[in-house]
Amino acid sequence: MTQPRNRWIVNIVLAIAVLAFVGVSMVPIIAAFRDTQNSNQNPDNSQGTTNNTASQKVKLQEEIRGLELVLQREPENQATLKSLLERRLQLLSLGEGSVRNVIEPLEKLSKLNPEQTNYAILLAQAKQQIGDKEGAAQAYRSVLTVKPGDIKALQGMVTLLLAQKRPEAAIGLLEETLSKAPQVNKIEPGSVDIIAVQILLGNVYATQKNFAKALSTYDTASKFDVQDFRPVLAKAITLKGQGKIEDAKPVFAKAASLAPAKYKDEINKQATTTSKAE
């Protein structure tokens, strides 16, 4: 398999099968804000837009200074912490500031709200982005300790492990999650989405080019609920990524027939879109 096609497998299978269709927004919010700055630096932008951006930056910086003063008096004021986080993220979207600036409010918010795991996941994403891989892993583990089936934390941890070239650790984490899922779901029904975890496991196999194991894992996931379109779609995308276009077509069609209406157009688009590697 060519290197470009291998990248297509990693990017499309992980992004589409797990992100859009498992119902998990795994696009890091912090990365999304950073990506936005590229459009703000577009040389085709008008002078008016540039001036408006500059005034936005000044306004945000003034608001941030005011919020920081409040936190000096009330360091655990959650409303102020949330406002500070929001404005610092907005500054990032305008190409100003550093990801490091959002870590402190995220650490405080995640500590004050351990049940609201999004704070810890954002914290992990921020730490990963600045190169603090161990800090990111600790943040993901803190979520999985409380909610072992949290699919966002699982996806984040798997992505981190794959980036560290530790696929076996990623597979082990997901297999352990699946082995404990019946007991966890008995205590808290529905807390582990077994099909979503199996799809994620299949995706890891796909990134390692173990396509037979990936497809087998998707088939196993389908047996849990024959009406669930997600493992069918993951299988179709993997077949397409292998270049098995004709084999993939009926699988895409089956996925589209099972999927809720809001996903059908995107599935059909995936079925007909040709990757650059092809």
PDB file of C-alpha atoms in Angstrom:
ATOM      1  CA  MET A   1       0.000   0.000   0.000  1.00  0.00           C
ATOM      2  CA  THR A   2       1.330   3.440  -0.888  1.00  0.00           C
ATOM      3  CA  GLN A   3       2.129   5.944   1.839  1.00  0.00           C
ATOM      4  CA  PRO A   4      -0.572   8.412   0.658  1.00  0.00           C
ATOM      5  CA  ARG A   5      -3.203   5.676   0.746  1.00  0.00           C
ATOM      6  CA  ASN A   6      -2.071   4.614   4.214  1.00  0.00           C
ATOM      7  CA  ARG A   7      -2.592   8.202   5.395  1.00  0.00           C
ATOM      8  CA  TRP A   8      -6.037   8.112   3.796  1.00  0.00           C
ATOM      9  CA  ILE A   9      -6.875   5.010   5.833  1.00  0.00           C
ATOM     10  CA  VAL A  10      -5.752   6.623   9.076  1.00  0.00           C
ATOM     11  CA  ASN A  11      -7.471   9.942   8.469  1.00  0.00           C
ATOM     12  CA  ILE A  12     -10.727   8.812   6.919  1.00  0.00           C
ATOM     13  CA  VAL A  13     -11.434   5.668   8.933  1.00  0.00           C
ATOM     14  CA  LEU A  14     -10.696   7.320  12.272  1.00  0.00           C
ATOM     15  CA  ALA A  15     -12.357  10.615  11.394  1.00  0.00           C
ATOM     16  CA  ILE A  16     -15.483   9.412   9.629  1.00  0.00           C
ATOM     17  CA  ALA A  17     -16.306   6.045  11.170  1.00  0.00           C
ATOM     18  CA  VAL A  18     -15.695   7.111  14.730  1.00  0.00           C
ATOM     19  CA  LEU A  19     -16.080  10.867  14.724  1.00  0.00           C
ATOM     20  CA  ALA A  20     -19.078  11.703  12.586  1.00  0.00           C
ATOM     21  CA  PHE A  21     -21.001   8.476  12.886  1.00  0.00           C
ATOM     22  CA  VAL A  22     -20.298   7.230  16.385  1.00  0.00           C
ATOM     23  CA  GLY A  23     -21.559  10.616  17.453  1.00  0.00           C
ATOM     24  CA  VAL A  24     -18.298  11.746  18.989  1.00  0.00           C
ATOM     25  CA  SER A  25     -16.697  15.074  18.239  1.00  0.00           C
ATOM     26  CA  MET A  26     -13.066  14.085  18.327  1.00  0.00           C
ATOM     27  CA  VAL A  27     -11.823  17.136  16.454  1.00  0.00           C
ATOM     28  CA  PRO A  28      -9.919  18.838  19.259  1.00  0.00           C
ATOM     29  CA  ILE A  29     -11.583  22.126  20.054  1.00  0.00           C
ATOM     30  CA  ILE A  30      -8.220  23.723  20.712  1.00  0.00           C
ATOM     31  CA  ALA A  31      -6.838  22.484  17.399  1.00  0.00           C
ATOM     32  CA  ALA A  32      -9.947  23.765  15.659  1.00  0.00           C
ATOM     33  CA  PHE A  33      -9.345  27.209  17.084  1.00  0.00           C
ATOM     34  CA  ARG A  34      -5.706  27.051  15.969  1.00  0.00           C
ATOM     35  CA  ASP A  35      -6.723  25.997  12.478  1.00  0.00           C
ATOM     36  CA  THR A  36      -9.055  28.959  12.236  1.00  0.00           C
ATOM     37  CA  GLN A  37      -6.167  31.377  12.482  1.00  0.00           C
ATOM     38  CA  ASN A  38      -4.974  30.304   9.039  1.00  0.00           C
ATOM     39  CA  SER A  39      -8.088  31.775   7.462  1.00  0.00           C
ATOM     40  CA  ASN A  40      -7.641  34.934   9.499  1.00  0.00           C
ATOM     41  CA  GLN A  41      -4.150  35.306   8.025  1.00  0.00           C
ATOM     42  CA  ASN A  42      -5.371  34.968   4.451  1.00  0.00           C
ATOM     43  CA  PRO A  43      -3.730  37.744   2.383  1.00  0.00           C
ATOM     44  CA  ASP A  44      -6.985  38.203   0.462  1.00  0.00           C
ATOM     45  CA  ASN A  45      -8.752  39.485   3.577  1.00  0.00           C
ATOM     46  CA  SER A  46      -9.917  43.070   3.281  1.00  0.00           C
ATOM     47  CA  GLN A  47      -8.418  45.901   5.318  1.00  0.00           C
ATOM     48  CA  GLY A  48     -11.746  46.206   7.091  1.00  0.00           C
ATOM     49  CA  THR A  49     -11.566  42.601   8.240  1.00  0.00           C
ATOM     50  CA  THR A  50      -8.002  43.124   9.457  1.00  0.00           C
ATOM     51  CA  ASN A  51      -9.025  46.183  11.459  1.00  0.00           C
ATOM     52  CA  ASN A  52     -12.000  44.338  12.905  1.00  0.00           C
ATOM     53  CA  THR A  53      -9.776  41.443  13.948  1.00  0.00           C
ATOM     54  CA  ALA A  54      -7.349  43.836  15.633  1.00  0.00           C
ATOM     55  CA  SER A  55     -10.159  45.482  17.570  1.00  0.00           C
ATOM     56  CA  GLN A  56     -11.490  42.074  18.598  1.00  0.00           C
ATOM     57  CA  LYS A  57      -8.072  41.153  19.965  1.00  0.00           C
ATOM     58  CA  VAL A  58      -7.850  44.346  21.998  1.00  0.00           C
ATOM     59  CA  LYS A  59     -11.355  43.856  23.383  1.00  0.00           C
ATOM     60  CA  LEU A  60     -10.659  40.234  24.336  1.00  0.00           C
ATOM     61  CA  GLN A  61      -7.359  41.126  25.985  1.00  0.00           C
ATOM     62  CA  GLU A  62      -9.068  43.784  28.079  1.00  0.00           C
ATOM     63  CA  GLU A  63     -11.790  41.353  29.113  1.00  0.00           C
ATOM     64  CA  ILE A  64      -9.178  38.736  30.003  1.00  0.00           C
ATOM     65  CA  ARG A  65      -7.328  41.178  32.239  1.00  0.00           C
ATOM     66  CA  GLY A  66     -10.575  41.964  34.051  1.00  0.00           C
ATOM     67  CA  LEU A  67     -11.374  38.270  34.549  1.00  0.00           C
ATOM     68  CA  GLU A  68      -7.862  37.585  35.829  1.00  0.00           C
ATOM     69  CA  LEU A  69      -8.348  40.297  38.466  1.00  0.00           C
ATOM     70  CA  VAL A  70     -11.580  38.636  39.599  1.00  0.00           C
ATOM     71  CA  LEU A  71      -9.815  35.271  39.884  1.00  0.00           C
ATOM     72  CA  GLN A  72      -7.116  36.780  42.054  1.00  0.00           C
ATOM     73  CA  ARG A  73      -9.853  37.410  44.617  1.00  0.00           C
ATOM     74  CA  GLU A  74     -11.983  34.349  43.831  1.00  0.00           C
ATOM     75  CA  PRO A  75      -9.701  31.634  42.372  1.00  0.00           C
ATOM     76  CA  GLU A  76     -12.499  29.041  42.232  1.00  0.00           C
ATOM     77  CA  ASN A  77     -15.193  31.235  40.700  1.00  0.00           C
ATOM     78  CA  GLN A  78     -16.410  28.839  38.026  1.00  0.00           C
ATOM     79  CA  ALA A  79     -18.370  31.361  35.995  1.00  0.00           C
ATOM     80  CA  THR A  80     -15.258  33.509  35.730  1.00  0.00           C
ATOM     81  CA  LEU A  81     -13.043  30.522  34.915  1.00  0.00           C
ATOM     82  CA  LYS A  82     -15.387  29.520  32.100  1.00  0.00           C
ATOM     83  CA  SER A  83     -15.450  33.071  30.743  1.00  0.00           C
ATOM     84  CA  LEU A  84     -11.659  33.246  30.883  1.00  0.00           C
ATOM     85  CA  LEU A  85     -11.325  29.931  29.063  1.00  0.00           C
ATOM     86  CA  GLU A  86     -13.791  31.039  26.381  1.00  0.00           C
ATOM     87  CA  ARG A  87     -11.969  34.310  25.738  1.00  0.00           C
ATOM     88  CA  ARG A  88      -8.546  32.729  25.645  1.00  0.00           C
ATOM     89  CA  LEU A  89      -9.831  30.228  23.103  1.00  0.00           C
ATOM     90  CA  GLN A  90     -11.283  33.095  21.097  1.00  0.00           C
ATOM     91  CA  LEU A  91      -7.875  34.763  21.108  1.00  0.00           C
ATOM     92  CA  LEU A  92      -6.360  31.546  19.790  1.00  0.00           C
ATOM     93  CA  SER A  93      -8.872  31.591  16.971  1.00  0.00           C
ATOM     94  CA  LEU A  94      -7.575  35.030  16.052  1.00  0.00           C
ATOM     95  CA  GLY A  95      -3.963  33.860  16.002  1.00  0.00           C
ATOM     96  CA  GLU A  96      -3.071  35.439  19.329  1.00  0.00           C
ATOM     97  CA  GLY A  97      -1.866  33.823  22.535  1.00  0.00           C
ATOM     98  CA  SER A  98      -0.763  30.295  23.321  1.00  0.00           C
ATOM     99  CA  VAL A  99      -2.441  26.967  23.962  1.00  0.00           C
ATOM    100  CA  ARG A 100      -0.594  26.994  27.280  1.00  0.00           C
ATOM    101  CA  ASN A 101      -2.865  29.839  28.387  1.00  0.00           C
ATOM    102  CA  VAL A 102      -5.926  27.593  28.430  1.00  0.00           C
ATOM    103  CA  ILE A 103      -4.341  24.850  30.522  1.00  0.00           C
ATOM    104  CA  GLU A 104      -4.655  26.563  33.925  1.00  0.00           C
ATOM    105  CA  PRO A 105      -8.408  27.286  33.708  1.00  0.00           C
ATOM    106  CA  LEU A 106      -9.001  23.811  32.294  1.00  0.00           C
ATOM    107  CA  GLU A 107      -7.088  22.218  35.158  1.00  0.00           C
ATOM    108  CA  LYS A 108      -9.170  24.122  37.691  1.00  0.00           C
ATOM    109  CA  LEU A 109     -12.467  23.424  35.953  1.00  0.00           C
ATOM    110  CA  SER A 110     -11.724  19.710  35.547  1.00  0.00           C
ATOM    111  CA  LYS A 111     -10.768  19.478  39.233  1.00  0.00           C
ATOM    112  CA  LEU A 112     -13.894  21.340  40.331  1.00  0.00           C
ATOM    113  CA  ASN A 113     -16.140  19.302  38.018  1.00  0.00           C
ATOM    114  CA  PRO A 114     -14.792  15.723  37.872  1.00  0.00           C
ATOM    115  CA  GLU A 115     -18.174  14.491  36.636  1.00  0.00           C
ATOM    116  CA  GLN A 116     -18.051  16.824  33.616  1.00  0.00           C
ATOM    117  CA  THR A 117     -15.426  14.951  31.644  1.00  0.00           C
ATOM    118  CA  ASN A 118     -15.265  17.388  28.725  1.00  0.00           C
ATOM    119  CA  TYR A 119     -12.994  19.655  30.763  1.00  0.00           C
ATOM    120  CA  ALA A 120     -10.499  16.855  31.373  1.00  0.00           C
ATOM    121  CA  ILE A 121     -10.643  15.804  27.716  1.00  0.00           C
ATOM    122  CA  LEU A 122      -9.984  19.365  26.548  1.00  0.00           C
ATOM    123  CA  LEU A 123      -7.144  19.530  29.061  1.00  0.00           C
ATOM    124  CA  ALA A 124      -5.670  16.336  27.612  1.00  0.00           C
ATOM    125  CA  GLN A 125      -5.944  17.742  24.091  1.00  0.00           C
ATOM    126  CA  ALA A 126      -4.224  20.963  25.149  1.00  0.00           C
ATOM    127  CA  LYS A 127      -1.400  19.110  26.867  1.00  0.00           C
ATOM    128  CA  GLN A 128      -0.949  16.838  23.890  1.00  0.00           C
ATOM    129  CA  GLN A 129      -0.751  19.844  21.600  1.00  0.00           C
ATOM    130  CA  ILE A 130       2.080  21.417  23.601  1.00  0.00           C
ATOM    131  CA  GLY A 131       3.958  18.106  23.667  1.00  0.00           C
ATOM    132  CA  ASP A 132       3.124  17.050  27.229  1.00  0.00           C
ATOM    133  CA  LYS A 133       2.195  13.493  26.309  1.00  0.00           C
ATOM    134  CA  GLU A 134       2.370  12.152  29.851  1.00  0.00           C
ATOM    135  CA  GLY A 135       0.157  14.978  31.106  1.00  0.00           C
ATOM    136  CA  ALA A 136      -2.303  14.219  28.320  1.00  0.00           C
ATOM    137  CA  ALA A 137      -2.309  10.513  29.194  1.00  0.00           C
ATOM    138  CA  GLN A 138      -2.936  11.300  32.861  1.00  0.00           C
ATOM    139  CA  ALA A 139      -5.891  13.505  31.947  1.00  0.00           C
ATOM    140  CA  TYR A 140      -7.412  10.801  29.753  1.00  0.00           C
ATOM    141  CA  ARG A 141      -6.850   8.191  32.469  1.00  0.00           C
ATOM    142  CA  SER A 142      -8.562  10.410  35.019  1.00  0.00           C
ATOM    143  CA  VAL A 143     -11.675  10.324  32.858  1.00  0.00           C
ATOM    144  CA  LEU A 144     -11.493   6.586  32.200  1.00  0.00           C
ATOM    145  CA  THR A 145     -11.111   5.893  35.923  1.00  0.00           C
ATOM    146  CA  VAL A 146     -14.453   7.572  36.542  1.00  0.00           C
ATOM    147  CA  LYS A 147     -16.124   6.598  33.264  1.00  0.00           C
ATOM    148  CA  PRO A 148     -14.347   3.607  31.698  1.00  0.00           C
ATOM    149  CA  GLY A 149     -16.627   3.708  28.688  1.00  0.00           C
ATOM    150  CA  ASP A 150     -16.185   7.402  27.848  1.00  0.00           C
ATOM    151  CA  ILE A 151     -15.689   7.136  24.098  1.00  0.00           C
ATOM    152  CA  LYS A 152     -14.099  10.579  23.759  1.00  0.00           C
ATOM    153  CA  ALA A 153     -11.450   9.707  26.332  1.00  0.00           C
ATOM    154  CA  LEU A 154     -10.912   6.300  24.723  1.00  0.00           C
ATOM    155  CA  GLN A 155     -10.517   7.858  21.293  1.00  0.00           C
ATOM    156  CA  GLY A 156      -8.127  10.463  22.681  1.00  0.00           C
ATOM    157  CA  MET A 157      -6.039   7.870  24.501  1.00  0.00           C
ATOM    158  CA  VAL A 158      -5.945   5.622  21.450  1.00  0.00           C
ATOM    159  CA  THR A 159      -4.857   8.519  19.240  1.00  0.00           C
ATOM    160  CA  LEU A 160      -2.125   9.374  21.748  1.00  0.00           C
ATOM    161  CA  LEU A 161      -0.887   5.777  21.912  1.00  0.00           C
ATOM    162  CA  LEU A 162      -0.838   5.473  18.118  1.00  0.00           C
ATOM    163  CA  ALA A 163       1.136   8.726  17.880  1.00  0.00           C
ATOM    164  CA  GLN A 164       3.627   7.147  20.291  1.00  0.00           C
ATOM    165  CA  LYS A 165       3.783   4.081  18.025  1.00  0.00           C
ATOM    166  CA  ARG A 166       2.201   1.874  20.697  1.00  0.00           C
ATOM    167  CA  PRO A 167      -0.601   0.121  18.800  1.00  0.00           C
ATOM    168  CA  GLU A 168      -0.535  -2.940  21.051  1.00  0.00           C
ATOM    169  CA  ALA A 169      -1.176  -0.722  24.072  1.00  0.00           C
ATOM    170  CA  ALA A 170      -4.118   0.843  22.240  1.00  0.00           C
ATOM    171  CA  ILE A 171      -5.506  -2.574  21.361  1.00  0.00           C
ATOM    172  CA  GLY A 172      -5.028  -3.750  24.943  1.00  0.00           C
ATOM    173  CA  LEU A 173      -6.884  -0.731  26.316  1.00  0.00           C
ATOM    174  CA  LEU A 174      -9.861  -1.334  24.030  1.00  0.00           C
ATOM    175  CA  GLU A 175      -9.935  -5.089  24.627  1.00  0.00           C
ATOM    176  CA  GLU A 176      -9.876  -4.503  28.377  1.00  0.00           C
ATOM    177  CA  THR A 177     -12.736  -2.009  28.016  1.00  0.00           C
ATOM    178  CA  LEU A 178     -14.759  -4.567  26.081  1.00  0.00           C
ATOM    179  CA  SER A 179     -14.048  -7.339  28.581  1.00  0.00           C
ATOM    180  CA  LYS A 180     -15.294  -5.176  31.452  1.00  0.00           C
ATOM    181  CA  ALA A 181     -18.227  -3.688  29.517  1.00  0.00           C
ATOM    182  CA  PRO A 182     -20.892  -6.257  30.558  1.00  0.00           C
ATOM    183  CA  GLN A 183     -20.196  -5.711  34.255  1.00  0.00           C
ATOM    184  CA  VAL A 184     -19.922  -1.923  33.874  1.00  0.00           C
ATOM    185  CA  ASN A 185     -23.177  -1.782  31.930  1.00  0.00           C
ATOM    186  CA  LYS A 186     -24.843  -3.958  34.559  1.00  0.00           C
ATOM    187  CA  ILE A 187     -23.973  -1.368  37.193  1.00  0.00           C
ATOM    188  CA  GLU A 188     -24.709   1.630  34.951  1.00  0.00           C
ATOM    189  CA  PRO A 189     -26.738   0.589  31.897  1.00  0.00           C
ATOM    190  CA  GLY A 190     -25.529   2.037  28.634  1.00  0.00           C
ATOM    191  CA  SER A 191     -22.346   3.555  30.048  1.00  0.00           C
ATOM    192  CA  VAL A 192     -20.170   1.610  27.602  1.00  0.00           C
ATOM    193  CA  ASP A 193     -21.179   1.734  23.939  1.00  0.00           C
ATOM    194  CA  ILE A 194     -19.832  -1.688  23.005  1.00  0.00           C
ATOM    195  CA  ILE A 195     -20.344  -1.184  19.284  1.00  0.00           C
ATOM    196  CA  ALA A 196     -18.502   2.153  19.314  1.00  0.00           C
ATOM    197  CA  VAL A 197     -15.572   0.608  21.193  1.00  0.00           C
ATOM    198  CA  GLN A 198     -15.418  -2.295  18.748  1.00  0.00           C
ATOM    199  CA  ILE A 199     -15.415   0.120  15.821  1.00  0.00           C
ATOM    200  CA  LEU A 200     -12.545   1.978  17.430  1.00  0.00           C
ATOM    201  CA  LEU A 201     -10.706  -1.318  17.886  1.00  0.00           C
ATOM    202  CA  GLY A 202     -11.290  -2.165  14.234  1.00  0.00           C
ATOM    203  CA  ASN A 203      -9.948   1.229  13.252  1.00  0.00           C
ATOM    204  CA  VAL A 204      -6.744   0.576  15.171  1.00  0.00           C
ATOM    205  CA  TYR A 205      -6.285  -2.687  13.266  1.00  0.00           C
ATOM    206  CA  ALA A 206      -6.900  -0.777  10.028  1.00  0.00           C
ATOM    207  CA  THR A 207      -4.190   1.767  10.844  1.00  0.00           C
ATOM    208  CA  GLN A 208      -1.814  -1.175  11.344  1.00  0.00           C
ATOM    209  CA  LYS A 209      -2.828  -2.561   7.922  1.00  0.00           C
ATOM    210  CA  ASN A 210      -4.337  -5.626   9.572  1.00  0.00           C
ATOM    211  CA  PHE A 211      -7.414  -5.296   7.412  1.00  0.00           C
ATOM    212  CA  ALA A 212      -8.656  -8.857   7.891  1.00  0.00           C
ATOM    213  CA  LYS A 213      -8.792  -8.311  11.642  1.00  0.00           C
ATOM    214  CA  ALA A 214     -10.378  -4.900  11.192  1.00  0.00           C
ATOM    215  CA  LEU A 215     -13.157  -6.239   8.976  1.00  0.00           C
ATOM    216  CA  SER A 216     -13.731  -9.164  11.329  1.00  0.00           C
ATOM    217  CA  THR A 217     -14.055  -6.758  14.248  1.00  0.00           C
ATOM    218  CA  TYR A 218     -16.629  -4.664  12.393  1.00  0.00           C
ATOM    219  CA  ASP A 219     -18.596  -7.833  11.575  1.00  0.00           C
ATOM    220  CA  THR A 220     -18.543  -8.795  15.256  1.00  0.00           C
ATOM    221  CA  ALA A 221     -19.817  -5.347  16.170  1.00  0.00           C
ATOM    222  CA  SER A 222     -22.669  -5.700  13.682  1.00  0.00           C
ATOM    223  CA  LYS A 223     -23.871  -8.832  15.435  1.00  0.00           C
ATOM    224  CA  PHE A 224     -24.692  -6.824  18.560  1.00  0.00           C
ATOM    225  CA  ASP A 225     -27.274  -4.845  16.622  1.00  0.00           C
ATOM    226  CA  VAL A 226     -27.979  -5.686  12.999  1.00  0.00           C
ATOM    227  CA  GLN A 227     -29.793  -2.369  12.606  1.00  0.00           C
ATOM    228  CA  ASP A 228     -26.780  -0.272  13.653  1.00  0.00           C
ATOM    229  CA  PHE A 229     -25.239   1.351  10.593  1.00  0.00           C
ATOM    230  CA  ARG A 230     -21.929   2.364  12.230  1.00  0.00           C
ATOM    231  CA  PRO A 231     -19.921  -0.878  11.925  1.00  0.00           C
ATOM    232  CA  VAL A 232     -21.306  -1.369   8.417  1.00  0.00           C
ATOM    233  CA  LEU A 233     -20.065   2.073   7.445  1.00  0.00           C
ATOM    234  CA  ALA A 234     -16.662   1.456   9.038  1.00  0.00           C
ATOM    235  CA  LYS A 235     -16.363  -1.743   7.013  1.00  0.00           C
ATOM    236  CA  ALA A 236     -17.296   0.065   3.806  1.00  0.00           C
ATOM    237  CA  ILE A 237     -14.734   2.804   4.377  1.00  0.00           C
ATOM    238  CA  THR A 238     -12.016   0.279   5.140  1.00  0.00           C
ATOM    239  CA  LEU A 239     -12.784  -1.689   1.985  1.00  0.00           C
ATOM    240  CA  LYS A 240     -12.680   1.509  -0.023  1.00  0.00           C
ATOM    241  CA  GLY A 241      -9.382   2.471   1.593  1.00  0.00           C
ATOM    242  CA  GLN A 242      -7.939  -0.851   0.459  1.00  0.00           C
ATOM    243  CA  GLY A 243      -8.944  -0.026  -3.084  1.00  0.00           C
ATOM    244  CA  LYS A 244     -11.757  -2.604  -3.101  1.00  0.00           C
ATOM    245  CA  ILE A 245     -14.223  -0.158  -4.593  1.00  0.00           C
ATOM    246  CA  GLU A 246     -16.678  -2.683  -6.009  1.00  0.00           C
ATOM    247  CA  ASP A 247     -16.759  -4.647  -2.760  1.00  0.00           C
ATOM    248  CA  ALA A 248     -17.362  -1.450  -0.838  1.00  0.00           C
ATOM    249  CA  LYS A 249     -20.333  -0.225  -2.903  1.00  0.00           C
ATOM    250  CA  PRO A 250     -23.012  -2.614  -1.573  1.00  0.00           C
ATOM    251  CA  VAL A 251     -21.697  -2.144   1.975  1.00  0.00           C
ATOM    252  CA  PHE A 252     -22.023   1.629   1.648  1.00  0.00           C
ATOM    253  CA  ALA A 253     -25.534   1.107   0.295  1.00  0.00           C
ATOM    254  CA  LYS A 254     -26.435  -1.049   3.295  1.00  0.00           C
ATOM    255  CA  ALA A 255     -25.000   1.546   5.687  1.00  0.00           C
ATOM    256  CA  ALA A 256     -27.022   4.294   4.033  1.00  0.00           C
ATOM    257  CA  SER A 257     -30.197   2.218   4.239  1.00  0.00           C
ATOM    258  CA  LEU A 258     -29.708   1.673   7.982  1.00  0.00           C
ATOM    259  CA  ALA A 259     -28.530   5.163   8.879  1.00  0.00           C
ATOM    260  CA  PRO A 260     -30.719   7.982  10.228  1.00  0.00           C
ATOM    261  CA  ALA A 261     -31.679  10.508   7.575  1.00  0.00           C
ATOM    262  CA  LYS A 262     -29.194  13.133   8.795  1.00  0.00           C
ATOM    263  CA  TYR A 263     -26.265  10.839   7.927  1.00  0.00           C
ATOM    264  CA  LYS A 264     -27.408   9.457   4.578  1.00  0.00           C
ATOM    265  CA  ASP A 265     -26.039  12.266   2.408  1.00  0.00           C
ATOM    266  CA  GLU A 266     -22.592  12.078   3.991  1.00  0.00           C
ATOM    267  CA  ILE A 267     -22.496   8.298   3.622  1.00  0.00           C
ATOM    268  CA  ASN A 268     -23.458   8.523  -0.029  1.00  0.00           C
ATOM    269  CA  LYS A 269     -20.798  11.185  -0.492  1.00  0.00           C
ATOM    270  CA  GLN A 270     -18.181   8.893   1.065  1.00  0.00           C
ATOM    271  CA  ALA A 271     -19.304   6.100  -1.242  1.00  0.00           C
ATOM    272  CA  THR A 272     -18.751   8.171  -4.371  1.00  0.00           C
ATOM    273  CA  THR A 273     -15.778  10.342  -3.405  1.00  0.00           C
ATOM    274  CA  THR A 274     -12.441   9.280  -4.856  1.00  0.00           C
ATOM    275  CA  SER A 275      -9.381   9.739  -2.667  1.00  0.00           C
ATOM    276  CA  LYS A 276      -6.284  11.498  -4.015  1.00  0.00           C
ATOM    277  CA  ALA A 277      -4.369   8.256  -3.705  1.00  0.00           C
ATOM    278  CA  GLU A 278      -6.679   6.438  -6.093  1.00  0.00           C
TER     279      GLU A 278
END
